[in-house]
Amino acid sequence: MQTRSKYIKQLENLEGYLTRLSEKTVADIRAAGSALAGNAEAADAVLQGRNVEDRLRTEIERECLDIMLLQQPLVAGDLRFVSGAFRAVSDIAHIDSKTRDVAYLAQNMPAEATAGLQENFAALAERTANMVETAYRAFSEADEEAAREVFAMDDAVDELYHKTAASIVELIRASKESSEIDYLPELLMVAKYFERMGDDAQRVADWALFRVTGEHDVYSAQRKGADNAGE
């Protein structure tokens, strides 16, 4: 009975750590968007959050390994939750790492550099944050419908990324003085970081589907095949 109580407690701890990391990541995405609008405090907060991310990721991986190696979950649903969490934490941590890249770039360019693109970046940050929020909710609640919603949300993020990238390329072409284009390549990188965060959110959604169905990458493969067929 004591062993079973420890096992249940470990599952609760694991979900708690995952929730905290996911909530931190969503907050950091929104803060990165705010940093691009000139909020220096938001940029500092994101950059100073690495130790928290590292600690939470370590706790999640430790709990997963302890449960799988020592507790040996007998219920298939529990096994899919633990093994899925062990993989999903990497994707969530990658997203949080990218927010620090965005915050660093925002911190090292003048606010006027993003003046004409703030609306785009604000929308990218918010849509990406919503994707990550939905992806983790899908995983936490084993919600297949929410997981599939994430893939549809990524289409809007990709569309906005391409629109933003095209605007930046036009600004680069139109700029005559070198000083005018100093920060435009960095802004192109920022847009790409948000697009990649969306890709990582899809991978979290893949693990949500795995938790429900026991199959992984099936839906992503179908989407990729459809996209390639349409090219």
PDB file of C-alpha atoms in Angstrom:
ATOM      1  CA  MET A   1       0.000   0.000   0.000  1.00  0.00           C
ATOM      2  CA  GLN A   2       2.849   2.361   0.846  1.00  0.00           C
ATOM      3  CA  THR A   3       4.490   1.666  -2.527  1.00  0.00           C
ATOM      4  CA  ARG A   4       1.219   2.398  -4.305  1.00  0.00           C
ATOM      5  CA  SER A   5       0.803   5.675  -2.391  1.00  0.00           C
ATOM      6  CA  LYS A   6       4.310   6.725  -3.411  1.00  0.00           C
ATOM      7  CA  TYR A   7       3.533   5.858  -7.027  1.00  0.00           C
ATOM      8  CA  ILE A   8       0.370   7.997  -7.033  1.00  0.00           C
ATOM      9  CA  LYS A   9       2.271  10.853  -5.384  1.00  0.00           C
ATOM     10  CA  GLN A  10       4.980  10.647  -8.034  1.00  0.00           C
ATOM     11  CA  LEU A  11       2.394  10.862 -10.813  1.00  0.00           C
ATOM     12  CA  GLU A  12       0.906  13.933  -9.119  1.00  0.00           C
ATOM     13  CA  ASN A  13       4.348  15.496  -8.730  1.00  0.00           C
ATOM     14  CA  LEU A  14       5.145  14.820 -12.370  1.00  0.00           C
ATOM     15  CA  GLU A  15       1.982  16.515 -13.570  1.00  0.00           C
ATOM     16  CA  GLY A  16       2.626  19.430 -11.230  1.00  0.00           C
ATOM     17  CA  TYR A  17       6.148  19.981 -12.553  1.00  0.00           C
ATOM     18  CA  LEU A  18       4.934  19.728 -16.151  1.00  0.00           C
ATOM     19  CA  THR A  19       2.188  22.260 -15.486  1.00  0.00           C
ATOM     20  CA  ARG A  20       4.636  24.701 -13.923  1.00  0.00           C
ATOM     21  CA  LEU A  21       7.079  24.388 -16.823  1.00  0.00           C
ATOM     22  CA  SER A  22       4.313  24.807 -19.392  1.00  0.00           C
ATOM     23  CA  GLU A  23       2.848  27.837 -17.626  1.00  0.00           C
ATOM     24  CA  LYS A  24       6.321  29.372 -17.369  1.00  0.00           C
ATOM     25  CA  THR A  25       6.928  28.769 -21.072  1.00  0.00           C
ATOM     26  CA  VAL A  26       3.622  30.340 -22.104  1.00  0.00           C
ATOM     27  CA  ALA A  27       4.351  33.364 -19.907  1.00  0.00           C
ATOM     28  CA  ASP A  28       7.853  33.641 -21.389  1.00  0.00           C
ATOM     29  CA  ILE A  29       6.487  33.632 -24.951  1.00  0.00           C
ATOM     30  CA  ARG A  30       4.190  36.530 -24.114  1.00  0.00           C
ATOM     31  CA  ALA A  31       7.011  38.315 -22.269  1.00  0.00           C
ATOM     32  CA  ALA A  32       9.272  37.903 -25.297  1.00  0.00           C
ATOM     33  CA  GLY A  33       6.599  39.576 -27.397  1.00  0.00           C
ATOM     34  CA  SER A  34       6.466  42.400 -24.867  1.00  0.00           C
ATOM     35  CA  ALA A  35      10.267  42.688 -24.961  1.00  0.00           C
ATOM     36  CA  LEU A  36      10.080  43.273 -28.708  1.00  0.00           C
ATOM     37  CA  ALA A  37       7.808  46.224 -27.973  1.00  0.00           C
ATOM     38  CA  GLY A  38      10.543  47.757 -25.822  1.00  0.00           C
ATOM     39  CA  ASN A  39       9.733  46.293 -22.395  1.00  0.00           C
ATOM     40  CA  ALA A  40      13.218  45.879 -20.898  1.00  0.00           C
ATOM     41  CA  GLU A  41      11.879  44.323 -17.683  1.00  0.00           C
ATOM     42  CA  ALA A  42      10.116  41.606 -19.661  1.00  0.00           C
ATOM     43  CA  ALA A  43      13.341  40.802 -21.524  1.00  0.00           C
ATOM     44  CA  ASP A  44      15.272  40.595 -18.242  1.00  0.00           C
ATOM     45  CA  ALA A  45      12.665  38.302 -16.697  1.00  0.00           C
ATOM     46  CA  VAL A  46      12.861  35.875 -19.618  1.00  0.00           C
ATOM     47  CA  LEU A  47      16.655  35.844 -19.646  1.00  0.00           C
ATOM     48  CA  GLN A  48      16.847  35.229 -15.912  1.00  0.00           C
ATOM     49  CA  GLY A  49      14.490  32.245 -16.058  1.00  0.00           C
ATOM     50  CA  ARG A  50      16.914  29.625 -17.341  1.00  0.00           C
ATOM     51  CA  ASN A  51      17.714  28.155 -13.926  1.00  0.00           C
ATOM     52  CA  VAL A  52      14.014  27.618 -13.228  1.00  0.00           C
ATOM     53  CA  GLU A  53      13.569  25.844 -16.555  1.00  0.00           C
ATOM     54  CA  ASP A  54      16.611  23.642 -15.952  1.00  0.00           C
ATOM     55  CA  ARG A  55      15.421  22.698 -12.468  1.00  0.00           C
ATOM     56  CA  LEU A  56      11.900  21.828 -13.597  1.00  0.00           C
ATOM     57  CA  ARG A  57      13.160  19.812 -16.563  1.00  0.00           C
ATOM     58  CA  THR A  58      15.523  17.880 -14.276  1.00  0.00           C
ATOM     59  CA  GLU A  59      12.720  17.128 -11.816  1.00  0.00           C
ATOM     60  CA  ILE A  60      10.414  15.957 -14.600  1.00  0.00           C
ATOM     61  CA  GLU A  61      13.011  13.660 -16.144  1.00  0.00           C
ATOM     62  CA  ARG A  62      13.983  12.299 -12.707  1.00  0.00           C
ATOM     63  CA  GLU A  63      10.363  11.507 -11.815  1.00  0.00           C
ATOM     64  CA  CYS A  64       9.786   9.850 -15.197  1.00  0.00           C
ATOM     65  CA  LEU A  65      12.828   7.634 -14.883  1.00  0.00           C
ATOM     66  CA  ASP A  66      12.062   6.745 -11.280  1.00  0.00           C
ATOM     67  CA  ILE A  67       8.509   5.755 -12.140  1.00  0.00           C
ATOM     68  CA  MET A  68       9.489   3.737 -15.204  1.00  0.00           C
ATOM     69  CA  LEU A  69      12.483   1.971 -13.655  1.00  0.00           C
ATOM     70  CA  LEU A  70      11.407   1.505 -10.050  1.00  0.00           C
ATOM     71  CA  GLN A  71       7.619   1.655  -9.949  1.00  0.00           C
ATOM     72  CA  GLN A  72       6.948  -0.166 -13.235  1.00  0.00           C
ATOM     73  CA  PRO A  73       3.493   1.254 -14.048  1.00  0.00           C
ATOM     74  CA  LEU A  74       1.069  -1.530 -14.869  1.00  0.00           C
ATOM     75  CA  VAL A  75      -1.736   0.585 -16.335  1.00  0.00           C
ATOM     76  CA  ALA A  76      -1.196   1.343 -20.031  1.00  0.00           C
ATOM     77  CA  GLY A  77      -2.567   4.872 -19.672  1.00  0.00           C
ATOM     78  CA  ASP A  78      -0.076   5.663 -16.908  1.00  0.00           C
ATOM     79  CA  LEU A  79       2.792   4.265 -18.961  1.00  0.00           C
ATOM     80  CA  ARG A  80       1.826   6.425 -21.958  1.00  0.00           C
ATOM     81  CA  PHE A  81       1.539   9.481 -19.695  1.00  0.00           C
ATOM     82  CA  VAL A  82       4.986   8.963 -18.154  1.00  0.00           C
ATOM     83  CA  SER A  83       6.802   8.048 -21.373  1.00  0.00           C
ATOM     84  CA  GLY A  84       5.033  10.857 -23.240  1.00  0.00           C
ATOM     85  CA  ALA A  85       5.976  13.345 -20.505  1.00  0.00           C
ATOM     86  CA  PHE A  86       9.600  12.227 -20.706  1.00  0.00           C
ATOM     87  CA  ARG A  87       9.646  13.185 -24.388  1.00  0.00           C
ATOM     88  CA  ALA A  88       7.316  16.206 -24.305  1.00  0.00           C
ATOM     89  CA  VAL A  89       9.424  17.972 -21.664  1.00  0.00           C
ATOM     90  CA  SER A  90      12.230  18.272 -24.205  1.00  0.00           C
ATOM     91  CA  ASP A  91       9.929  20.040 -26.684  1.00  0.00           C
ATOM     92  CA  ILE A  92       8.558  22.400 -24.032  1.00  0.00           C
ATOM     93  CA  ALA A  93      12.085  23.226 -22.846  1.00  0.00           C
ATOM     94  CA  HIS A  94      13.133  23.936 -26.442  1.00  0.00           C
ATOM     95  CA  ILE A  95      10.312  26.450 -26.725  1.00  0.00           C
ATOM     96  CA  ASP A  96      11.343  28.173 -23.513  1.00  0.00           C
ATOM     97  CA  SER A  97      14.947  28.291 -24.720  1.00  0.00           C
ATOM     98  CA  LYS A  98      13.840  30.063 -27.895  1.00  0.00           C
ATOM     99  CA  THR A  99      12.082  32.747 -25.840  1.00  0.00           C
ATOM    100  CA  ARG A 100      15.466  33.617 -24.362  1.00  0.00           C
ATOM    101  CA  ASP A 101      16.916  33.938 -27.858  1.00  0.00           C
ATOM    102  CA  VAL A 102      14.125  36.363 -28.746  1.00  0.00           C
ATOM    103  CA  ALA A 103      14.562  38.303 -25.502  1.00  0.00           C
ATOM    104  CA  TYR A 104      18.319  38.579 -26.080  1.00  0.00           C
ATOM    105  CA  LEU A 105      17.815  39.937 -29.590  1.00  0.00           C
ATOM    106  CA  ALA A 106      15.144  42.359 -28.348  1.00  0.00           C
ATOM    107  CA  GLN A 107      17.470  43.562 -25.611  1.00  0.00           C
ATOM    108  CA  ASN A 108      20.227  44.323 -28.097  1.00  0.00           C
ATOM    109  CA  MET A 109      18.313  46.392 -30.623  1.00  0.00           C
ATOM    110  CA  PRO A 110      16.650  49.819 -30.310  1.00  0.00           C
ATOM    111  CA  ALA A 111      12.875  49.919 -29.861  1.00  0.00           C
ATOM    112  CA  GLU A 112      12.482  51.750 -33.168  1.00  0.00           C
ATOM    113  CA  ALA A 113      13.905  48.729 -34.996  1.00  0.00           C
ATOM    114  CA  THR A 114      10.616  46.882 -34.483  1.00  0.00           C
ATOM    115  CA  ALA A 115       8.347  49.928 -34.787  1.00  0.00           C
ATOM    116  CA  GLY A 116       6.754  48.914 -38.079  1.00  0.00           C
ATOM    117  CA  LEU A 117       6.441  45.246 -37.137  1.00  0.00           C
ATOM    118  CA  GLN A 118       5.220  45.333 -33.540  1.00  0.00           C
ATOM    119  CA  GLU A 119       1.687  44.325 -34.489  1.00  0.00           C
ATOM    120  CA  ASN A 120       3.012  41.281 -36.352  1.00  0.00           C
ATOM    121  CA  PHE A 121       5.303  40.225 -33.521  1.00  0.00           C
ATOM    122  CA  ALA A 122       2.592  40.743 -30.904  1.00  0.00           C
ATOM    123  CA  ALA A 123       0.265  38.507 -32.926  1.00  0.00           C
ATOM    124  CA  LEU A 124       2.987  35.877 -33.437  1.00  0.00           C
ATOM    125  CA  ALA A 125       3.734  35.819 -29.715  1.00  0.00           C
ATOM    126  CA  GLU A 126       0.087  35.533 -28.718  1.00  0.00           C
ATOM    127  CA  ARG A 127      -0.798  32.874 -31.280  1.00  0.00           C
ATOM    128  CA  THR A 128       2.273  30.828 -30.384  1.00  0.00           C
ATOM    129  CA  ALA A 129       1.521  31.136 -26.662  1.00  0.00           C
ATOM    130  CA  ASN A 130      -2.032  29.924 -27.338  1.00  0.00           C
ATOM    131  CA  MET A 131      -0.657  26.957 -29.289  1.00  0.00           C
ATOM    132  CA  VAL A 132       1.615  25.898 -26.434  1.00  0.00           C
ATOM    133  CA  GLU A 133      -1.162  26.399 -23.909  1.00  0.00           C
ATOM    134  CA  THR A 134      -3.554  24.259 -25.949  1.00  0.00           C
ATOM    135  CA  ALA A 135      -0.912  21.590 -26.640  1.00  0.00           C
ATOM    136  CA  TYR A 136      -0.113  21.143 -22.964  1.00  0.00           C
ATOM    137  CA  ARG A 137      -3.798  21.124 -22.007  1.00  0.00           C
ATOM    138  CA  ALA A 138      -4.328  18.418 -24.627  1.00  0.00           C
ATOM    139  CA  PHE A 139      -1.527  16.360 -23.109  1.00  0.00           C
ATOM    140  CA  SER A 140      -2.556  16.948 -19.499  1.00  0.00           C
ATOM    141  CA  GLU A 141      -6.205  16.112 -20.129  1.00  0.00           C
ATOM    142  CA  ALA A 142      -5.583  13.434 -22.791  1.00  0.00           C
ATOM    143  CA  ASP A 143      -7.810  15.512 -25.078  1.00  0.00           C
ATOM    144  CA  GLU A 144      -7.551  14.316 -28.681  1.00  0.00           C
ATOM    145  CA  GLU A 145      -9.727  17.121 -30.056  1.00  0.00           C
ATOM    146  CA  ALA A 146      -7.550  19.798 -28.435  1.00  0.00           C
ATOM    147  CA  ALA A 147      -4.414  18.120 -29.774  1.00  0.00           C
ATOM    148  CA  ARG A 148      -5.733  18.221 -33.322  1.00  0.00           C
ATOM    149  CA  GLU A 149      -6.719  21.856 -32.813  1.00  0.00           C
ATOM    150  CA  VAL A 150      -3.023  22.663 -32.305  1.00  0.00           C
ATOM    151  CA  PHE A 151      -2.182  21.487 -35.812  1.00  0.00           C
ATOM    152  CA  ALA A 152      -4.850  23.780 -37.251  1.00  0.00           C
ATOM    153  CA  MET A 153      -3.546  26.687 -35.140  1.00  0.00           C
ATOM    154  CA  ASP A 154      -0.083  26.190 -36.628  1.00  0.00           C
ATOM    155  CA  ASP A 155      -1.408  27.035 -40.085  1.00  0.00           C
ATOM    156  CA  ALA A 156      -2.270  30.543 -38.858  1.00  0.00           C
ATOM    157  CA  VAL A 157       1.154  30.944 -37.239  1.00  0.00           C
ATOM    158  CA  ASP A 158       2.898  29.827 -40.431  1.00  0.00           C
ATOM    159  CA  GLU A 159       0.827  32.246 -42.497  1.00  0.00           C
ATOM    160  CA  LEU A 160       1.682  35.148 -40.197  1.00  0.00           C
ATOM    161  CA  TYR A 161       5.356  34.150 -40.172  1.00  0.00           C
ATOM    162  CA  HIS A 162       5.520  34.181 -43.968  1.00  0.00           C
ATOM    163  CA  LYS A 163       3.723  37.546 -44.062  1.00  0.00           C
ATOM    164  CA  THR A 164       6.139  39.004 -41.508  1.00  0.00           C
ATOM    165  CA  ALA A 165       9.195  37.560 -43.242  1.00  0.00           C
ATOM    166  CA  ALA A 166       8.055  38.988 -46.576  1.00  0.00           C
ATOM    167  CA  SER A 167       7.633  42.436 -44.992  1.00  0.00           C
ATOM    168  CA  ILE A 168      11.136  42.279 -43.516  1.00  0.00           C
ATOM    169  CA  VAL A 169      12.656  41.201 -46.842  1.00  0.00           C
ATOM    170  CA  GLU A 170      10.955  44.145 -48.530  1.00  0.00           C
ATOM    171  CA  LEU A 171      12.380  46.488 -45.896  1.00  0.00           C
ATOM    172  CA  ILE A 172      15.847  45.058 -46.517  1.00  0.00           C
ATOM    173  CA  ARG A 173      15.478  45.605 -50.272  1.00  0.00           C
ATOM    174  CA  ALA A 174      14.137  49.127 -49.796  1.00  0.00           C
ATOM    175  CA  SER A 175      16.828  50.257 -47.363  1.00  0.00           C
ATOM    176  CA  LYS A 176      19.554  52.355 -48.973  1.00  0.00           C
ATOM    177  CA  GLU A 177      21.674  53.198 -45.948  1.00  0.00           C
ATOM    178  CA  SER A 178      23.451  50.359 -44.174  1.00  0.00           C
ATOM    179  CA  SER A 179      22.387  51.741 -40.793  1.00  0.00           C
ATOM    180  CA  GLU A 180      18.780  51.184 -41.764  1.00  0.00           C
ATOM    181  CA  ILE A 181      19.223  47.464 -42.244  1.00  0.00           C
ATOM    182  CA  ASP A 182      21.451  46.714 -39.259  1.00  0.00           C
ATOM    183  CA  TYR A 183      18.686  44.978 -37.318  1.00  0.00           C
ATOM    184  CA  LEU A 184      16.490  43.609 -40.100  1.00  0.00           C
ATOM    185  CA  PRO A 185      18.277  40.208 -40.312  1.00  0.00           C
ATOM    186  CA  GLU A 186      17.808  39.854 -36.542  1.00  0.00           C
ATOM    187  CA  LEU A 187      14.109  40.582 -36.941  1.00  0.00           C
ATOM    188  CA  LEU A 188      13.911  37.850 -39.572  1.00  0.00           C
ATOM    189  CA  MET A 189      15.474  35.496 -37.004  1.00  0.00           C
ATOM    190  CA  VAL A 190      12.908  36.579 -34.398  1.00  0.00           C
ATOM    191  CA  ALA A 191      10.033  35.737 -36.732  1.00  0.00           C
ATOM    192  CA  LYS A 192      11.615  32.341 -37.430  1.00  0.00           C
ATOM    193  CA  TYR A 193      11.966  31.623 -33.700  1.00  0.00           C
ATOM    194  CA  PHE A 194       8.214  32.046 -33.236  1.00  0.00           C
ATOM    195  CA  GLU A 195       7.526  29.783 -36.217  1.00  0.00           C
ATOM    196  CA  ARG A 196       9.791  27.124 -34.698  1.00  0.00           C
ATOM    197  CA  MET A 197       8.056  27.436 -31.338  1.00  0.00           C
ATOM    198  CA  GLY A 198       4.871  26.538 -33.182  1.00  0.00           C
ATOM    199  CA  ASP A 199       6.579  23.458 -34.635  1.00  0.00           C
ATOM    200  CA  ASP A 200       7.635  22.410 -31.127  1.00  0.00           C
ATOM    201  CA  ALA A 201       4.068  22.929 -29.889  1.00  0.00           C
ATOM    202  CA  GLN A 202       2.906  20.510 -32.586  1.00  0.00           C
ATOM    203  CA  ARG A 203       5.321  17.930 -31.224  1.00  0.00           C
ATOM    204  CA  VAL A 204       3.766  18.348 -27.773  1.00  0.00           C
ATOM    205  CA  ALA A 205       0.392  17.784 -29.440  1.00  0.00           C
ATOM    206  CA  ASP A 206       1.812  14.635 -31.028  1.00  0.00           C
ATOM    207  CA  TRP A 207       2.609  13.347 -27.535  1.00  0.00           C
ATOM    208  CA  ALA A 208      -0.931  14.233 -26.458  1.00  0.00           C
ATOM    209  CA  LEU A 209      -2.243  12.025 -29.268  1.00  0.00           C
ATOM    210  CA  PHE A 210       0.195   9.315 -28.195  1.00  0.00           C
ATOM    211  CA  ARG A 211      -1.215   9.475 -24.675  1.00  0.00           C
ATOM    212  CA  VAL A 212      -4.710   8.949 -26.081  1.00  0.00           C
ATOM    213  CA  THR A 213      -4.053   6.454 -28.880  1.00  0.00           C
ATOM    214  CA  GLY A 214      -0.667   4.890 -28.163  1.00  0.00           C
ATOM    215  CA  GLU A 215       0.514   5.935 -31.629  1.00  0.00           C
ATOM    216  CA  HIS A 216       3.032   8.698 -32.284  1.00  0.00           C
ATOM    217  CA  ASP A 217       3.672  10.982 -35.276  1.00  0.00           C
ATOM    218  CA  VAL A 218       0.788   9.533 -37.281  1.00  0.00           C
ATOM    219  CA  TYR A 219      -1.096  12.804 -37.681  1.00  0.00           C
ATOM    220  CA  SER A 220       2.041  14.867 -38.295  1.00  0.00           C
ATOM    221  CA  ALA A 221       3.122  12.430 -40.993  1.00  0.00           C
ATOM    222  CA  GLN A 222      -0.273  12.715 -42.668  1.00  0.00           C
ATOM    223  CA  ARG A 223      -0.062  16.525 -42.628  1.00  0.00           C
ATOM    224  CA  LYS A 224       3.484  16.496 -43.988  1.00  0.00           C
ATOM    225  CA  GLY A 225       2.472  14.159 -46.768  1.00  0.00           C
ATOM    226  CA  ALA A 226      -0.476  16.348 -47.687  1.00  0.00           C
ATOM    227  CA  ASP A 227       1.708  19.469 -47.704  1.00  0.00           C
ATOM    228  CA  ASN A 228       4.305  17.816 -49.918  1.00  0.00           C
ATOM    229  CA  ALA A 229       1.612  16.613 -52.301  1.00  0.00           C
ATOM    230  CA  GLY A 230       0.337  20.152 -52.665  1.00  0.00           C
ATOM    231  CA  GLU A 231       3.740  21.598 -53.590  1.00  0.00           C
TER     232      GLU A 231
END
